[in-house]
């Protein structure tokens, strides 16, 4: 199926309100998810300061058009090395880059601000306990249940409000839970001039905050629908999970001119085997039992930071001849380019 690409530049405003007539939020009519790809250009080094920004929205659509408003990401400093434009790294977030689930910490922060009863955190806490005991990521059904509950909490509230709260909640509950070992791996790619993207089922607004705070290029994440800057309580497309992550990476690679044979992907979960299998180098980080077994069988590198040790590298990372044909996925790419004084 051919993929049409259109580029629309959107002026940045301080107001969170945005006209639906200018940027309609439509479901694609396809089964593939719509995801937001929010990022920086070209390749940042680690930076914790914001910068002046301008925004562009790229709609990649198959079948019916799906165009959504962009998400902010700050600009990082000029890279020390020339950019490597055909290689990139893709990192899962929950339990790969961060201990626990980012959406749980966000919900915890919202509960502390009386956005919903603290008792509503019980299901989130139970899911976290199951992961810690069983060593496995949540099932797709559990993720859907969790996301639907989260969407019901945010319905009727402004996007801008949650972005601002996300900044504070990151500082309070997430910053100290970043795996330093995983962050060091990401920094190695940045130092080599490569772009580093987060690929997560987490809402793209939150994923973008995490990426920006860590000086990464950007984030691919699940999109919650907004009308006039207010959440409707529905998703645009579906959750970015499992095979949908691989599809999203293919689309991004096609748009950005990446050679997937030269790319690297990192994850803790067997759910991400499609994404890990797509790239030339796959790394299992803090792997669940199923992913550890697969990594050993395929000769993928294993890194385990949970015990303070690095698991031995097993064999040579697999290099798979997977094509970059675009699937039936609708995506948007919000570039944040450097504005020179």
mmCIF file of C-alpha atoms in Angstrom:
data_model
loop_
_atom_site.group_PDB
_atom_site.id
_atom_site.type_symbol
_atom_site.label_atom_id
_atom_site.label_comp_id
_atom_site.label_asym_id
_atom_site.label_seq_id
_atom_site.Cartn_x
_atom_site.Cartn_y
_atom_site.Cartn_z
ATOM 1 C CA UNK A 1 0.000 0.000 0.000
ATOM 2 C CA UNK A 2 1.419 3.363 -0.940
ATOM 3 C CA UNK A 3 1.937 5.975 1.724
ATOM 4 C CA UNK A 4 1.141 9.644 1.147
ATOM 5 C CA UNK A 5 3.187 12.232 3.011
ATOM 6 C CA UNK A 6 2.260 15.850 3.638
ATOM 7 C CA UNK A 7 4.080 18.539 5.614
ATOM 8 C CA UNK A 8 2.318 21.406 7.349
ATOM 9 C CA UNK A 9 4.080 24.095 9.403
ATOM 10 C CA UNK A 10 2.194 25.377 12.426
ATOM 11 C CA UNK A 11 3.016 28.582 14.307
ATOM 12 C CA UNK A 12 3.712 28.020 17.993
ATOM 13 C CA UNK A 13 1.390 29.804 20.420
ATOM 14 C CA UNK A 14 1.417 30.112 24.186
ATOM 15 C CA UNK A 15 -2.264 29.262 24.326
ATOM 16 C CA UNK A 16 -3.192 25.587 24.603
ATOM 17 C CA UNK A 17 -6.258 26.131 22.424
ATOM 18 C CA UNK A 18 -6.052 24.904 18.832
ATOM 19 C CA UNK A 19 -8.639 25.025 16.085
ATOM 20 C CA UNK A 20 -10.067 21.672 15.054
ATOM 21 C CA UNK A 21 -10.929 23.137 11.664
ATOM 22 C CA UNK A 22 -7.244 23.787 10.997
ATOM 23 C CA UNK A 23 -6.015 20.467 12.364
ATOM 24 C CA UNK A 24 -8.817 17.877 12.365
ATOM 25 C CA UNK A 25 -8.351 14.809 14.531
ATOM 26 C CA UNK A 26 -9.682 11.911 12.537
ATOM 27 C CA UNK A 27 -9.500 8.178 12.899
ATOM 28 C CA UNK A 28 -7.878 6.620 9.891
ATOM 29 C CA UNK A 29 -10.327 3.836 9.241
ATOM 30 C CA UNK A 30 -7.329 1.495 9.354
ATOM 31 C CA UNK A 31 -6.516 -1.007 12.081
ATOM 32 C CA UNK A 32 -3.043 0.430 12.543
ATOM 33 C CA UNK A 33 -2.544 2.906 15.409
ATOM 34 C CA UNK A 34 -1.903 6.596 15.117
ATOM 35 C CA UNK A 35 1.080 7.633 17.143
ATOM 36 C CA UNK A 36 2.793 10.877 17.838
ATOM 37 C CA UNK A 37 6.437 11.246 16.984
ATOM 38 C CA UNK A 38 7.846 14.204 18.807
ATOM 39 C CA UNK A 39 11.469 15.050 18.377
ATOM 40 C CA UNK A 40 14.427 17.318 17.893
ATOM 41 C CA UNK A 41 16.604 17.906 14.871
ATOM 42 C CA UNK A 42 19.293 17.053 14.048
ATOM 43 C CA UNK A 43 21.097 15.194 16.887
ATOM 44 C CA UNK A 44 21.233 16.556 20.443
ATOM 45 C CA UNK A 45 23.666 16.037 23.241
ATOM 46 C CA UNK A 46 22.313 15.863 26.759
ATOM 47 C CA UNK A 47 20.641 19.107 27.775
ATOM 48 C CA UNK A 48 18.340 20.106 30.595
ATOM 49 C CA UNK A 49 17.541 23.614 29.414
ATOM 50 C CA UNK A 50 14.661 24.606 27.164
ATOM 51 C CA UNK A 51 15.194 26.687 24.047
ATOM 52 C CA UNK A 52 13.134 28.800 21.704
ATOM 53 C CA UNK A 53 11.151 26.513 19.479
ATOM 54 C CA UNK A 54 9.170 26.339 16.282
ATOM 55 C CA UNK A 55 6.928 23.503 15.334
ATOM 56 C CA UNK A 56 6.034 21.467 12.273
ATOM 57 C CA UNK A 57 3.501 18.714 11.893
ATOM 58 C CA UNK A 58 4.015 15.856 9.495
ATOM 59 C CA UNK A 59 1.072 13.649 8.699
ATOM 60 C CA UNK A 60 1.905 10.263 7.228
ATOM 61 C CA UNK A 61 -1.326 8.670 6.249
ATOM 62 C CA UNK A 62 -2.606 5.599 4.469
ATOM 63 C CA UNK A 63 -6.228 5.489 3.382
ATOM 64 C CA UNK A 64 -8.051 8.373 5.037
ATOM 65 C CA UNK A 65 -6.133 11.434 6.227
ATOM 66 C CA UNK A 66 -5.207 11.757 9.885
ATOM 67 C CA UNK A 67 -3.634 15.023 10.966
ATOM 68 C CA UNK A 68 -3.051 15.964 14.577
ATOM 69 C CA UNK A 69 -1.432 18.862 16.354
ATOM 70 C CA UNK A 70 2.270 18.618 17.250
ATOM 71 C CA UNK A 71 3.815 18.082 20.655
ATOM 72 C CA UNK A 72 6.621 20.194 22.087
ATOM 73 C CA UNK A 73 10.203 19.069 22.522
ATOM 74 C CA UNK A 74 13.089 21.317 23.430
ATOM 75 C CA UNK A 75 16.305 21.761 21.492
ATOM 76 C CA UNK A 76 19.553 20.404 22.863
ATOM 77 C CA UNK A 77 23.074 21.615 22.255
ATOM 78 C CA UNK A 78 24.995 21.180 19.008
ATOM 79 C CA UNK A 79 26.517 17.674 18.834
ATOM 80 C CA UNK A 80 30.265 17.343 19.249
ATOM 81 C CA UNK A 81 30.501 14.877 16.363
ATOM 82 C CA UNK A 82 29.125 15.121 12.826
ATOM 83 C CA UNK A 83 25.655 13.572 12.739
ATOM 84 C CA UNK A 84 25.335 9.972 11.611
ATOM 85 C CA UNK A 85 22.155 10.378 9.600
ATOM 86 C CA UNK A 86 21.448 6.735 8.778
ATOM 87 C CA UNK A 87 21.817 5.153 12.234
ATOM 88 C CA UNK A 88 19.607 5.611 15.291
ATOM 89 C CA UNK A 89 18.708 3.931 18.568
ATOM 90 C CA UNK A 90 15.218 3.109 19.836
ATOM 91 C CA UNK A 91 14.553 2.682 23.558
ATOM 92 C CA UNK A 92 11.502 1.330 25.325
ATOM 93 C CA UNK A 93 10.758 3.306 28.510
ATOM 94 C CA UNK A 94 9.059 1.293 31.246
ATOM 95 C CA UNK A 95 11.497 -1.041 33.019
ATOM 96 C CA UNK A 96 14.058 -0.468 30.260
ATOM 97 C CA UNK A 97 14.971 3.175 30.805
ATOM 98 C CA UNK A 98 12.950 3.730 33.977
ATOM 99 C CA UNK A 99 12.264 1.468 36.944
ATOM 100 C CA UNK A 100 8.544 0.783 36.900
ATOM 101 C CA UNK A 101 5.827 2.295 34.720
ATOM 102 C CA UNK A 102 5.931 5.982 33.846
ATOM 103 C CA UNK A 103 2.138 6.194 33.586
ATOM 104 C CA UNK A 104 1.839 4.884 37.155
ATOM 105 C CA UNK A 105 4.124 7.607 38.487
ATOM 106 C CA UNK A 106 2.196 10.207 36.509
ATOM 107 C CA UNK A 107 -1.077 8.922 37.977
ATOM 108 C CA UNK A 108 0.484 8.966 41.438
ATOM 109 C CA UNK A 109 1.444 12.605 40.966
ATOM 110 C CA UNK A 110 -2.049 13.488 39.770
ATOM 111 C CA UNK A 111 -3.620 11.723 42.751
ATOM 112 C CA UNK A 112 -1.414 13.760 45.077
ATOM 113 C CA UNK A 113 -2.892 16.853 43.432
ATOM 114 C CA UNK A 114 -6.454 15.572 43.998
ATOM 115 C CA UNK A 115 -7.196 14.948 40.332
ATOM 116 C CA UNK A 116 -8.855 11.682 41.312
ATOM 117 C CA UNK A 117 -9.248 9.591 44.498
ATOM 118 C CA UNK A 118 -6.063 8.009 45.772
ATOM 119 C CA UNK A 119 -7.930 4.702 45.845
ATOM 120 C CA UNK A 120 -7.985 4.740 42.055
ATOM 121 C CA UNK A 121 -4.252 4.045 42.183
ATOM 122 C CA UNK A 122 -4.934 0.569 43.556
ATOM 123 C CA UNK A 123 -5.164 -1.061 40.137
ATOM 124 C CA UNK A 124 -2.005 0.681 38.959
ATOM 125 C CA UNK A 125 -0.191 -0.457 42.100
ATOM 126 C CA UNK A 126 -1.429 -4.020 41.639
ATOM 127 C CA UNK A 127 -0.104 -4.097 38.084
ATOM 128 C CA UNK A 128 3.283 -2.863 39.277
ATOM 129 C CA UNK A 129 3.334 -5.549 41.963
ATOM 130 C CA UNK A 130 2.561 -8.235 39.387
ATOM 131 C CA UNK A 131 5.466 -7.074 37.264
ATOM 132 C CA UNK A 132 7.885 -7.090 40.190
ATOM 133 C CA UNK A 133 6.807 -10.565 41.347
ATOM 134 C CA UNK A 134 6.436 -12.271 37.969
ATOM 135 C CA UNK A 135 9.146 -10.339 36.158
ATOM 136 C CA UNK A 136 6.882 -9.868 33.152
ATOM 137 C CA UNK A 137 5.388 -6.818 31.491
ATOM 138 C CA UNK A 138 1.637 -6.302 31.563
ATOM 139 C CA UNK A 139 -0.463 -8.103 28.980
ATOM 140 C CA UNK A 140 -2.067 -6.135 26.161
ATOM 141 C CA UNK A 141 -5.458 -6.499 27.852
ATOM 142 C CA UNK A 142 -4.074 -5.136 31.111
ATOM 143 C CA UNK A 143 -2.449 -2.249 29.277
ATOM 144 C CA UNK A 144 -5.725 -1.413 27.546
ATOM 145 C CA UNK A 145 -7.577 -1.478 30.870
ATOM 146 C CA UNK A 146 -4.959 0.756 32.462
ATOM 147 C CA UNK A 147 -5.003 3.230 29.569
ATOM 148 C CA UNK A 148 -8.813 3.411 29.503
ATOM 149 C CA UNK A 149 -8.823 4.208 33.196
ATOM 150 C CA UNK A 150 -6.174 6.862 32.684
ATOM 151 C CA UNK A 151 -8.103 8.392 29.775
ATOM 152 C CA UNK A 152 -11.215 8.665 31.922
ATOM 153 C CA UNK A 153 -9.192 10.635 34.471
ATOM 154 C CA UNK A 154 -7.929 13.195 31.951
ATOM 155 C CA UNK A 155 -11.144 13.676 29.955
ATOM 156 C CA UNK A 156 -12.247 17.310 30.000
ATOM 157 C CA UNK A 157 -8.894 18.668 31.130
ATOM 158 C CA UNK A 158 -6.485 20.734 29.060
ATOM 159 C CA UNK A 159 -3.460 19.334 27.285
ATOM 160 C CA UNK A 160 -1.328 22.264 28.422
ATOM 161 C CA UNK A 161 -2.217 21.649 32.050
ATOM 162 C CA UNK A 162 -1.026 18.057 31.877
ATOM 163 C CA UNK A 163 2.169 18.967 30.068
ATOM 164 C CA UNK A 164 2.994 21.446 32.835
ATOM 165 C CA UNK A 165 2.098 18.932 35.542
ATOM 166 C CA UNK A 166 4.152 16.292 33.766
ATOM 167 C CA UNK A 167 7.247 18.447 34.132
ATOM 168 C CA UNK A 168 6.764 18.677 37.904
ATOM 169 C CA UNK A 169 5.834 15.016 38.316
ATOM 170 C CA UNK A 170 8.895 13.939 36.359
ATOM 171 C CA UNK A 171 11.091 15.835 38.819
ATOM 172 C CA UNK A 172 9.244 14.454 41.836
ATOM 173 C CA UNK A 173 8.742 10.801 40.940
ATOM 174 C CA UNK A 174 10.623 9.787 37.802
ATOM 175 C CA UNK A 175 14.028 11.454 37.599
ATOM 176 C CA UNK A 176 15.515 9.286 40.351
ATOM 177 C CA UNK A 177 14.153 6.109 38.749
ATOM 178 C CA UNK A 178 16.098 6.366 35.501
ATOM 179 C CA UNK A 179 18.483 3.451 35.058
ATOM 180 C CA UNK A 180 21.909 5.081 34.837
ATOM 181 C CA UNK A 181 23.226 2.108 32.879
ATOM 182 C CA UNK A 182 20.537 2.440 30.218
ATOM 183 C CA UNK A 183 21.031 6.188 30.042
ATOM 184 C CA UNK A 184 24.753 5.601 29.497
ATOM 185 C CA UNK A 185 23.903 3.365 26.535
ATOM 186 C CA UNK A 186 21.742 6.124 25.068
ATOM 187 C CA UNK A 187 24.510 8.652 25.574
ATOM 188 C CA UNK A 188 26.935 6.458 23.637
ATOM 189 C CA UNK A 189 24.663 6.722 20.606
ATOM 190 C CA UNK A 190 24.375 10.488 21.013
ATOM 191 C CA UNK A 191 28.143 10.789 21.327
ATOM 192 C CA UNK A 192 28.450 8.849 18.067
ATOM 193 C CA UNK A 193 26.227 11.432 16.380
ATOM 194 C CA UNK A 194 23.188 9.156 16.231
ATOM 195 C CA UNK A 195 19.616 10.075 17.028
ATOM 196 C CA UNK A 196 17.963 8.416 20.022
ATOM 197 C CA UNK A 197 14.192 7.920 20.151
ATOM 198 C CA UNK A 198 11.943 6.649 22.908
ATOM 199 C CA UNK A 199 9.308 4.203 21.634
ATOM 200 C CA UNK A 200 6.613 3.614 24.224
ATOM 201 C CA UNK A 201 2.952 2.992 24.934
ATOM 202 C CA UNK A 202 3.163 5.915 27.351
ATOM 203 C CA UNK A 203 1.232 9.060 26.289
ATOM 204 C CA UNK A 204 3.389 11.044 23.895
ATOM 205 C CA UNK A 205 3.226 14.178 26.054
ATOM 206 C CA UNK A 206 4.855 12.339 28.954
ATOM 207 C CA UNK A 207 7.305 10.475 26.706
ATOM 208 C CA UNK A 208 8.379 13.788 25.183
ATOM 209 C CA UNK A 209 9.093 15.261 28.618
ATOM 210 C CA UNK A 210 11.254 12.253 29.497
ATOM 211 C CA UNK A 211 13.140 12.456 26.196
ATOM 212 C CA UNK A 212 13.741 16.181 26.529
ATOM 213 C CA UNK A 213 14.892 15.970 30.145
ATOM 214 C CA UNK A 214 17.410 13.281 29.192
ATOM 215 C CA UNK A 215 18.635 15.152 26.126
ATOM 216 C CA UNK A 216 17.338 12.551 23.672
ATOM 217 C CA UNK A 217 16.122 13.235 20.157
ATOM 218 C CA UNK A 218 12.420 12.650 20.696
ATOM 219 C CA UNK A 219 9.648 10.174 21.415
ATOM 220 C CA UNK A 220 7.088 7.999 19.701
ATOM 221 C CA UNK A 221 4.074 7.467 21.934
ATOM 222 C CA UNK A 222 0.362 6.869 22.251
ATOM 223 C CA UNK A 223 -1.871 9.784 21.232
ATOM 224 C CA UNK A 224 -4.817 10.930 23.350
ATOM 225 C CA UNK A 225 -7.391 12.850 21.341
ATOM 226 C CA UNK A 226 -7.882 16.554 22.045
ATOM 227 C CA UNK A 227 -10.395 19.064 20.741
ATOM 228 C CA UNK A 228 -9.564 22.738 21.255
ATOM 229 C CA UNK A 229 -6.703 21.657 23.505
ATOM 230 C CA UNK A 230 -8.971 19.593 25.783
ATOM 231 C CA UNK A 231 -8.770 15.808 26.137
ATOM 232 C CA UNK A 232 -11.864 13.945 24.958
ATOM 233 C CA UNK A 233 -11.156 10.723 26.841
ATOM 234 C CA UNK A 234 -10.481 8.805 23.610
ATOM 235 C CA UNK A 235 -7.347 7.668 21.830
ATOM 236 C CA UNK A 236 -6.404 8.639 18.293
ATOM 237 C CA UNK A 237 -5.756 5.219 16.813
ATOM 238 C CA UNK A 238 -4.561 2.617 19.293
ATOM 239 C CA UNK A 239 -1.924 2.088 21.957
ATOM 240 C CA UNK A 240 1.651 1.993 20.696
ATOM 241 C CA UNK A 241 2.457 -1.523 21.839
ATOM 242 C CA UNK A 242 3.958 -4.734 20.506
ATOM 243 C CA UNK A 243 3.913 -4.990 16.727
ATOM 244 C CA UNK A 244 2.693 -1.389 16.496
ATOM 245 C CA UNK A 245 6.092 -0.241 17.767
ATOM 246 C CA UNK A 246 7.864 -2.036 14.927
ATOM 247 C CA UNK A 247 5.443 -0.513 12.449
ATOM 248 C CA UNK A 248 6.092 2.941 13.876
ATOM 249 C CA UNK A 249 9.862 2.476 13.674
ATOM 250 C CA UNK A 250 9.561 1.381 10.035
ATOM 251 C CA UNK A 251 7.588 4.503 9.237
ATOM 252 C CA UNK A 252 10.057 6.757 11.020
ATOM 253 C CA UNK A 253 12.998 5.055 9.301
ATOM 254 C CA UNK A 254 11.396 5.575 5.910
ATOM 255 C CA UNK A 255 10.753 9.242 6.617
ATOM 256 C CA UNK A 256 14.153 9.954 8.188
ATOM 257 C CA UNK A 257 16.269 7.931 5.757
ATOM 258 C CA UNK A 258 17.488 5.506 8.412
ATOM 259 C CA UNK A 259 19.180 2.220 7.553
ATOM 260 C CA UNK A 260 17.554 -0.238 9.940
ATOM 261 C CA UNK A 261 20.524 -2.572 9.557
ATOM 262 C CA UNK A 262 22.606 0.117 11.294
ATOM 263 C CA UNK A 263 20.035 0.838 14.006
ATOM 264 C CA UNK A 264 19.822 -0.520 17.555
ATOM 265 C CA UNK A 265 16.766 -1.246 19.704
ATOM 266 C CA UNK A 266 16.533 -1.757 23.464
ATOM 267 C CA UNK A 267 13.701 -3.298 25.494
ATOM 268 C CA UNK A 268 12.911 -5.346 28.582
ATOM 269 C CA UNK A 269 9.838 -7.120 27.239
ATOM 270 C CA UNK A 270 9.070 -10.013 24.919
ATOM 271 C CA UNK A 271 6.208 -7.847 23.669
ATOM 272 C CA UNK A 272 8.843 -5.788 21.852
ATOM 273 C CA UNK A 273 10.425 -8.683 19.956
ATOM 274 C CA UNK A 274 8.934 -7.344 16.676
ATOM 275 C CA UNK A 275 10.796 -4.042 17.180
ATOM 276 C CA UNK A 276 13.971 -5.771 18.336
ATOM 277 C CA UNK A 277 13.868 -8.090 15.324
ATOM 278 C CA UNK A 278 13.525 -5.172 12.950
ATOM 279 C CA UNK A 279 16.943 -3.617 13.545
ATOM 280 C CA UNK A 280 20.506 -4.734 13.001
ATOM 281 C CA UNK A 281 21.387 -4.815 16.703
ATOM 282 C CA UNK A 282 18.945 -5.854 19.431
ATOM 283 C CA UNK A 283 19.690 -5.458 23.137
ATOM 284 C CA UNK A 284 17.602 -6.992 25.916
ATOM 285 C CA UNK A 285 17.735 -4.681 28.944
ATOM 286 C CA UNK A 286 16.500 -6.018 32.298
ATOM 287 C CA UNK A 287 14.709 -8.697 30.265
ATOM 288 C CA UNK A 288 11.626 -10.610 31.325
ATOM 289 C CA UNK A 289 12.008 -14.431 31.211
ATOM 290 C CA UNK A 290 10.592 -14.798 27.698
ATOM 291 C CA UNK A 291 12.793 -12.079 26.244
ATOM 292 C CA UNK A 292 15.868 -13.448 27.997
ATOM 293 C CA UNK A 293 15.200 -16.845 26.456
ATOM 294 C CA UNK A 294 14.729 -15.320 23.004
ATOM 295 C CA UNK A 295 17.838 -13.164 23.360
ATOM 296 C CA UNK A 296 19.944 -16.180 24.234
ATOM 297 C CA UNK A 297 18.524 -18.183 21.351
ATOM 298 C CA UNK A 298 19.149 -15.391 18.829
ATOM 299 C CA UNK A 299 22.483 -14.224 20.188
ATOM 300 C CA UNK A 300 21.256 -10.798 21.241
ATOM 301 C CA UNK A 301 23.158 -8.761 23.778
ATOM 302 C CA UNK A 302 21.744 -8.794 27.317
ATOM 303 C CA UNK A 303 22.205 -5.993 29.845
ATOM 304 C CA UNK A 304 20.770 -6.389 33.332
ATOM 305 C CA UNK A 305 21.022 -3.360 35.599
ATOM 306 C CA UNK A 306 18.623 -4.626 38.249
ATOM 307 C CA UNK A 307 21.374 -6.367 40.193
ATOM 308 C CA UNK A 308 24.098 -3.844 39.454
ATOM 309 C CA UNK A 309 25.821 -6.172 37.021
ATOM 310 C CA UNK A 310 25.961 -6.447 33.267
ATOM 311 C CA UNK A 311 24.870 -9.795 31.895
ATOM 312 C CA UNK A 312 27.400 -11.422 29.606
ATOM 313 C CA UNK A 313 27.049 -10.787 25.942
ATOM 314 C CA UNK A 314 25.812 -13.918 24.255
ATOM 315 C CA UNK A 315 26.967 -14.389 20.709
ATOM 316 C CA UNK A 316 26.863 -11.720 18.037
ATOM 317 C CA UNK A 317 23.880 -9.347 17.769
ATOM 318 C CA UNK A 318 21.603 -10.487 14.986
ATOM 319 C CA UNK A 319 21.407 -8.503 11.773
ATOM 320 C CA UNK A 320 18.090 -9.112 10.087
ATOM 321 C CA UNK A 321 17.173 -8.219 6.552
ATOM 322 C CA UNK A 322 13.878 -6.555 7.319
ATOM 323 C CA UNK A 323 12.573 -4.064 4.744
ATOM 324 C CA UNK A 324 11.376 -0.558 5.476
ATOM 325 C CA UNK A 325 8.089 -0.665 3.591
ATOM 326 C CA UNK A 326 5.556 1.538 5.345
ATOM 327 C CA UNK A 327 2.600 -0.230 6.926
ATOM 328 C CA UNK A 328 -0.941 0.971 7.406
ATOM 329 C CA UNK A 329 -0.058 3.339 10.210
ATOM 330 C CA UNK A 330 -0.857 7.002 10.627
ATOM 331 C CA UNK A 331 1.824 9.024 12.359
ATOM 332 C CA UNK A 332 2.785 12.579 12.985
ATOM 333 C CA UNK A 333 6.234 13.994 13.390
ATOM 334 C CA UNK A 334 6.681 17.209 15.334
ATOM 335 C CA UNK A 335 10.131 18.610 14.679
ATOM 336 C CA UNK A 336 11.708 21.053 17.064
ATOM 337 C CA UNK A 337 14.520 22.728 15.132
ATOM 338 C CA UNK A 338 17.268 24.941 16.529
ATOM 339 C CA UNK A 339 16.483 28.653 16.444
ATOM 340 C CA UNK A 340 19.705 30.599 16.353
ATOM 341 C CA UNK A 341 19.794 34.026 18.021
#
